[in-house]
Coordinates of C-alpha atoms in Angstrom, one line a residue:
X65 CA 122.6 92.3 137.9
X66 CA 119.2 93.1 136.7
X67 CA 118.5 94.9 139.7
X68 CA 121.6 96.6 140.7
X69 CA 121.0 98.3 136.9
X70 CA 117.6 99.2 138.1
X71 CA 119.1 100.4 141.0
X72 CA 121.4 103.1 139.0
X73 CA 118.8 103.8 137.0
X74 CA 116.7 105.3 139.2
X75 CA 119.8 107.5 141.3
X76 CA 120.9 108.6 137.8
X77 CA 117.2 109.9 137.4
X78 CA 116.9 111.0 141.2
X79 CA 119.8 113.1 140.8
X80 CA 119.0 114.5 137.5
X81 CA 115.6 115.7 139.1
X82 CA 117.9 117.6 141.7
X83 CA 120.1 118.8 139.4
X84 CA 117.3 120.1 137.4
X85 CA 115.4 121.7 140.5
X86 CA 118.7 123.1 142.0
X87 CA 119.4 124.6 138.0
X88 CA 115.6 126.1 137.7
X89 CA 116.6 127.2 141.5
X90 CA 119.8 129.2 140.4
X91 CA 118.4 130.7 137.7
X92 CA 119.3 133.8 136.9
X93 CA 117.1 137.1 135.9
X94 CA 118.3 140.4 134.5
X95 CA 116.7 143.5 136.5
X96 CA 115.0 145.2 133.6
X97 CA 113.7 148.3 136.1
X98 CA 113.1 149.4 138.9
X99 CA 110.4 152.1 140.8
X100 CA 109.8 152.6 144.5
X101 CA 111.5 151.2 147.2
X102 CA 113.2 147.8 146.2
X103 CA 116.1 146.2 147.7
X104 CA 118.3 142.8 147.8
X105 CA 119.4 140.9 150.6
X106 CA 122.9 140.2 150.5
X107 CA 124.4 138.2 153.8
X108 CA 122.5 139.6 156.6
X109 CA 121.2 143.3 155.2
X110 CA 119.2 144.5 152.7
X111 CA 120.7 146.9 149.9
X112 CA 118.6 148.7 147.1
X113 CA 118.2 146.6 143.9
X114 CA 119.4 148.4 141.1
X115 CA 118.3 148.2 137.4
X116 CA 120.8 146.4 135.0
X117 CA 121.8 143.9 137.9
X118 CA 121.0 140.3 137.8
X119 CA 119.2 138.3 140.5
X120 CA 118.9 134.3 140.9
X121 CA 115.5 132.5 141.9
X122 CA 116.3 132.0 145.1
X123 CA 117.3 135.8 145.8
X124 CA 115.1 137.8 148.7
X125 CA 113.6 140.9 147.1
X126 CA 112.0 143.2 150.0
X127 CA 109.1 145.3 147.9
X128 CA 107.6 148.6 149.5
X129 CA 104.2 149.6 149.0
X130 CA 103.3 150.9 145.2
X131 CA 106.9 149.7 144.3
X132 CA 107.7 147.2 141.3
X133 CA 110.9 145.4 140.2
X134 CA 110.2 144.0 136.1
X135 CA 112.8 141.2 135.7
X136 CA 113.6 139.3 132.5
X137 CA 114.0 135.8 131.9
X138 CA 116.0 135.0 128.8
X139 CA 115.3 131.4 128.9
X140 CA 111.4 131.6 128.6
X141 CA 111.8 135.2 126.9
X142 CA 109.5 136.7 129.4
X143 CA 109.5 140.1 131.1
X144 CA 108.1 139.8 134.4
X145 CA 106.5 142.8 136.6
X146 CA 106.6 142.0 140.0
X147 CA 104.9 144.1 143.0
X148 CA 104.0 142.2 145.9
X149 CA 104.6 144.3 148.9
X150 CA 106.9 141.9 151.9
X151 CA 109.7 140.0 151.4
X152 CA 109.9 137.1 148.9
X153 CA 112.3 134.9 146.7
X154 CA 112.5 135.7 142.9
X155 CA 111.0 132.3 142.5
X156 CA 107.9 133.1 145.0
X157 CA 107.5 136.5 143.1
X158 CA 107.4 134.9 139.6
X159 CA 104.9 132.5 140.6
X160 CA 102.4 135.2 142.2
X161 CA 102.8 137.6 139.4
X162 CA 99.9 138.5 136.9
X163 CA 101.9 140.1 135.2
X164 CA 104.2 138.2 132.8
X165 CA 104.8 139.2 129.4
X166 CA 105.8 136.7 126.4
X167 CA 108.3 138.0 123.8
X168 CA 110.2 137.4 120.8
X169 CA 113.5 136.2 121.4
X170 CA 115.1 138.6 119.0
X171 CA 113.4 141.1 121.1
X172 CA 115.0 139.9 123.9
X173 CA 118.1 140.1 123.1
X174 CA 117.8 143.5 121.4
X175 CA 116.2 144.5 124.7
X176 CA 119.6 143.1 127.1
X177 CA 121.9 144.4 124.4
X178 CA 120.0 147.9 124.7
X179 CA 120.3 148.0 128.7
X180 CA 123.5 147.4 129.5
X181 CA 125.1 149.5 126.1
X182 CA 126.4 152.9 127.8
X183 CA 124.0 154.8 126.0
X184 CA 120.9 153.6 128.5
X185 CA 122.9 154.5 131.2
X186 CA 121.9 158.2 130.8
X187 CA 118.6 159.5 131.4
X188 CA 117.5 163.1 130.7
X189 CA 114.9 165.5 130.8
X190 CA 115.3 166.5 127.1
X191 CA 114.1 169.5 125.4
X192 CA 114.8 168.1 121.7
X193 CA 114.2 165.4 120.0
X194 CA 116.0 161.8 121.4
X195 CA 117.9 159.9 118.6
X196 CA 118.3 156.6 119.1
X197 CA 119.5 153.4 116.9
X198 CA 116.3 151.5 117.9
X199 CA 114.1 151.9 114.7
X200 CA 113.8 148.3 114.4
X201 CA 111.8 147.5 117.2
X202 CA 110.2 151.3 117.8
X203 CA 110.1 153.1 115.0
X204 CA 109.5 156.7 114.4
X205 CA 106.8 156.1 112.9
X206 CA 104.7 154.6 116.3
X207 CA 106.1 158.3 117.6
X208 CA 103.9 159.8 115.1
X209 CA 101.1 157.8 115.3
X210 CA 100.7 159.2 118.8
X211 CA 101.3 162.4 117.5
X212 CA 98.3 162.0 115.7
X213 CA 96.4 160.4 119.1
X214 CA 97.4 164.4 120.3
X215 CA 96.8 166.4 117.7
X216 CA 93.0 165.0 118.3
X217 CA 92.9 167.5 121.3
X218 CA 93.1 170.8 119.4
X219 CA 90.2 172.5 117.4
X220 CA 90.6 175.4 115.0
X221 CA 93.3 177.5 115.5
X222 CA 93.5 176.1 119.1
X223 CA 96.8 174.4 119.9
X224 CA 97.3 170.9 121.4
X225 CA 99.5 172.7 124.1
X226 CA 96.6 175.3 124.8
X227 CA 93.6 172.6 124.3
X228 CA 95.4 170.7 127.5
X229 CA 95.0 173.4 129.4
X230 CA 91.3 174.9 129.0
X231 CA 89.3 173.3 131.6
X232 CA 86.2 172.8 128.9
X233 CA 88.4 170.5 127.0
X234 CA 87.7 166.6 126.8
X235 CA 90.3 164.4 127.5
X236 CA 89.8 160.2 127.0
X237 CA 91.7 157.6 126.2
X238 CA 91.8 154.2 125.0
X239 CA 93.0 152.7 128.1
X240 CA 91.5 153.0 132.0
X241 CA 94.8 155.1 133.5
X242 CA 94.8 158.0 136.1
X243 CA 97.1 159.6 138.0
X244 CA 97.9 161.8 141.3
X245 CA 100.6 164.1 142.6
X246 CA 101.8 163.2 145.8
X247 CA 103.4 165.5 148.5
X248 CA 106.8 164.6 149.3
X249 CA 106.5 165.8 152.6
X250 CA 103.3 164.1 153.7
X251 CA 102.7 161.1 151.4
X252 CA 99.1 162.8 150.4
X253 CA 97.4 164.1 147.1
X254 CA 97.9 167.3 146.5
X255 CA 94.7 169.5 146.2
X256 CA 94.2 171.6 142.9
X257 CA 95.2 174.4 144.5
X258 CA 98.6 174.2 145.2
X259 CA 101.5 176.6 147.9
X260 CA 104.9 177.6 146.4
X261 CA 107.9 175.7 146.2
X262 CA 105.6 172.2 147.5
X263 CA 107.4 169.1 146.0
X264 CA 105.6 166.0 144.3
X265 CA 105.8 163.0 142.7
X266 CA 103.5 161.1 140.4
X267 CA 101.3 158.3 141.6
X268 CA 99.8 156.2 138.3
X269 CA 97.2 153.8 138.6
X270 CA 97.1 151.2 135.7
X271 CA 93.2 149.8 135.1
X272 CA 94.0 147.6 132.7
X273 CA 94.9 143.8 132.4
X274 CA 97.5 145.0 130.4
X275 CA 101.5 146.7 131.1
X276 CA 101.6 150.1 130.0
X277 CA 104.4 152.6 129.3
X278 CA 103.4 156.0 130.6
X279 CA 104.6 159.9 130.9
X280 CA 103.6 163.2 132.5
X281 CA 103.4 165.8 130.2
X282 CA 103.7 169.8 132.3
X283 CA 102.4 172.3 130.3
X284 CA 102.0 175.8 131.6
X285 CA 99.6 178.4 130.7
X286 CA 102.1 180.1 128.8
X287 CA 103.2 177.5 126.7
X288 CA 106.0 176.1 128.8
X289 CA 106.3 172.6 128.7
X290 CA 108.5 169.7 131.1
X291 CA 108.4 166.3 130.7
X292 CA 108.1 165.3 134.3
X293 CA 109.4 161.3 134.0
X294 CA 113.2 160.9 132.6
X295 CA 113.6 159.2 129.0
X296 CA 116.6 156.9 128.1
X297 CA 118.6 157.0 125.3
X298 CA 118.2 153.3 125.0
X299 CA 114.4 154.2 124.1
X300 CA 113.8 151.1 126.1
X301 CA 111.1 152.7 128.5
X302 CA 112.1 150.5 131.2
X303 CA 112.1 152.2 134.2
X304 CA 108.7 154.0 132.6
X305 CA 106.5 150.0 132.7
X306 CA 103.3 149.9 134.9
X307 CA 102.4 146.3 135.5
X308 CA 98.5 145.8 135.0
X309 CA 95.4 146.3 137.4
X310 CA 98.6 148.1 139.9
X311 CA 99.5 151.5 141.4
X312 CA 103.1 153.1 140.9
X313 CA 105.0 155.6 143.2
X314 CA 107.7 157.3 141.0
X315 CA 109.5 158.3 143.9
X316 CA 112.4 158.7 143.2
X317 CA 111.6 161.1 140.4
X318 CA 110.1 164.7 142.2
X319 CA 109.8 167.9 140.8
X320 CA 108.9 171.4 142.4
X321 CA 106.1 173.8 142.0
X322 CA 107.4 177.4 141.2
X323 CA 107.4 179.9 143.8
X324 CA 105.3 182.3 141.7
X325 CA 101.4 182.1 140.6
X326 CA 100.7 179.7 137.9
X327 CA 98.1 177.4 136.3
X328 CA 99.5 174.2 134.9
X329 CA 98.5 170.8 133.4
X330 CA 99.9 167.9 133.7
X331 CA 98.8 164.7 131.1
X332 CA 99.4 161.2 131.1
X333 CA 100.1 159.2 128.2
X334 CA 100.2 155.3 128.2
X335 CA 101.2 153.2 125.6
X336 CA 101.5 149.4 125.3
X337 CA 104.6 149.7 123.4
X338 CA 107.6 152.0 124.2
X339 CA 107.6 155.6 122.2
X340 CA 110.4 158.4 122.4
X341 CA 107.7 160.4 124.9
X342 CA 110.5 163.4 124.3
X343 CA 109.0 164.1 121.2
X344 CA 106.6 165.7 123.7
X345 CA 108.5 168.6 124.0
X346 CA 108.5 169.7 120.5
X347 CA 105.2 171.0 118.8
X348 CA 102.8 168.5 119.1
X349 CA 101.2 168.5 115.5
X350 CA 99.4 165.6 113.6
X351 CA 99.7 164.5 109.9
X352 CA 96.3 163.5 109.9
X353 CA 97.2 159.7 109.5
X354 CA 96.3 157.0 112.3
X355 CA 96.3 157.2 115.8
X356 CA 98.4 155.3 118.0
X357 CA 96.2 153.6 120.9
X358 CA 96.6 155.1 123.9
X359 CA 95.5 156.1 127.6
X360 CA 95.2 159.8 128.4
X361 CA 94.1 161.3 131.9
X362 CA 94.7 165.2 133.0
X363 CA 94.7 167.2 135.8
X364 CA 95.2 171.0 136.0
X365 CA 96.9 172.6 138.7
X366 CA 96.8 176.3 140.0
X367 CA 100.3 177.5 142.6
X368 CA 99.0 180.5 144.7

C-alpha cells in the first residue's frame, strides 16, 4: 500500500513538472514594438510581426539584421528587447537577451492599458504640442527637464534652433549614442553632401549597457524644423526603444531630402525614460532649472 502511494506520489509530481514546463512553454508575451524587418511563423510561412500582438514561448520570430522586437512579460513584469538576427523561439530569444528590463507592476499595466487604448494606435508627425493622459508615469515636468538639457546649446542671443546648426557649436551628451542616414536605395551612409530628392532613414547606434528612447530632430538653416521619428499619442515611446550596446534600422520610417539647396541638421536625443519628443517642435527654451540626462549626437547636412 505503502508503495503504490509512493508510486502516485511521484506521477502526481512528474506530471505537475510537465504541466509546469508545458505552462512556462505556452506562455504568452505582448509585442510592445517593433523596428526592422520582424516576422512570425504561422503554419508553414512567415508573416510580419506586428506591435500590439501577442506571441507564446514557443513562437518562431525570424529577426533581420539591425532589427528588434521588445516583448513584455506580465508575469515577471519585464520588458524584453530582443535582436538576434536568424530564426528563434520566443523562449530561445529571452534567454539570449542582454537586454531585459525589470518594472513595476503598476507600470505594467499602465503600459498594456496604454497600447492597446485607440489613442496609441495613431502616430503622427506633430507640429504642436501632444496631450496625453499619461502624467502619472511621464510627467510634463521630465519634458521640461530636457528642455533645459537644450536650452544648454544656445549662447547669448543665439537660439537653440540656430546653435544646432553652426558647425563651431559643441554638442555632448550624457550617454555614448550616434547615428547615420542611410540611402534607401543602396543601404549606405550618406555623405555630408547630399543630391536632391535622395531618400533616407536613420541608423542609431546605442553605446550603452542601458535601453534608450531616442529622436531625430531636422532643423533647417532657416529655422524649419521636422521631427523625423513618429510620436504616439499613447506617449509610450515604444516603437522609439533602442536595446543596449545594439544598432537600429528605422526602416520603415524614411523621409526625403528637398529638391532645392539646403543645409540641415539633424540631432539625436536619447532618454532613459519616455518624453513627449514633440515638444521638439515648439521653441526650445529652458527655465533654467535641472537638466534631464541625456544623449545628444549631430550631424549637419548640405542638398546641392
Amino acid at each position: 500500500m505503502k508503495k503504490t502511494n509512493l508510486r502516485l506520489k511521484r506521477a502526481a509530481a512528474l506530471l505537475l513538472t510537465v504541466l509546469l514546463a508545458q505552462m512556462s512553454y505556452a506562455a504568452d508575451y505582448l509585442v510592445y514594438s517593433v523596428i526592422g524587418d520582424v516576422k512570425q511563423q504561422k503554419a508553414n510561412e512567415f508573416v510580419t510581426l506586428k506591435a500590439r500582438s501577442t506571441i507564446q514561448s514557443g513562437t518562431r520570430l525570424s529577426i533581420g539584421k539591425e532589427s528588434v522586437v521588445t516583448v513584455i512579460d506580465e508575469r515577471s513584469n519585464k520588458l524584453h528587447s530582443l535582436t538576434t538576427t536568424g530564426i528563434n523561439s520566443v523562449q530561445s530569444l529571452i534567454a539570449k537577451s542582454k537586454s531585459s528590463k525589470s518594472l513595476s507592476k503598476q507600470y505594467v499595466s499602465y503600459m498594456v492599458k496604454r497600447l492597446f487604448s485607440k489613442e496609441s494606435n495613431t502616430l503622427s508627425h506633430p507640429s504642436t504640442y501632444m496631450q496625453t493622459a499619461a502624467a502619472a508615469y511621464r510627467s510634463t515636468t521630465t519634458d521640461s527637464l530636457l528642455l533645459n538639457t537644450l536650452a544648454c546649446l544656445a549662447t547669448g542671443s543665439t537660439t537653440v534652433e540656430r546653435a544646432v546648426t553652426l558647425p563651431q557649436t559643441q554638442v555632448s551628451g550624457d550617454y555614448d549614442v550616434r547615428f547615420e542616414l542611410i540611402s534607401c536605395a543602396t543601404g549606405e551612409p550618406i555623405t555630408k553632401e547630399v543630391p536632391p530628392n535622395t531618400s533616407c532613414y536613420v541608423r542609431v547606434s546605442n553605446g550603452t549597457k542601458l535601453p534608450l528612447y531616442v529622436n531625430v530632430l531636422d532643423i533647417d538653416e532657416n529655422g524649419g524644423k521636422y521631427l523625423v521619428l513618429p510620436v504616439d499619442e499613447a506617449a509610450l515611446c515604444a516603437h522609439l526603444l533602442v536595446p543596449p550596446e545594439s544598432t537600429v534600422s528605422f526602416t520603415s520610417e524614411p523621409f526625403e531630402f528637398m529638391d532645392a539647396k539646403s543645409k540641415e541638421a539633424f540631432l539625436l536625443v536619447a532618454t532613459e525614460e519616455p518624453v513627449d519628443f514633440s515638444i521638439l517642435m515648439s521653441p526650445i527654451r529652458g527655465n533654467g532649472g535641472k537638466p534631464l540626462k541625456s544623449g545628444l549626437y549631430r550631424n549637419i547636412y548640405e542638398t546641392k
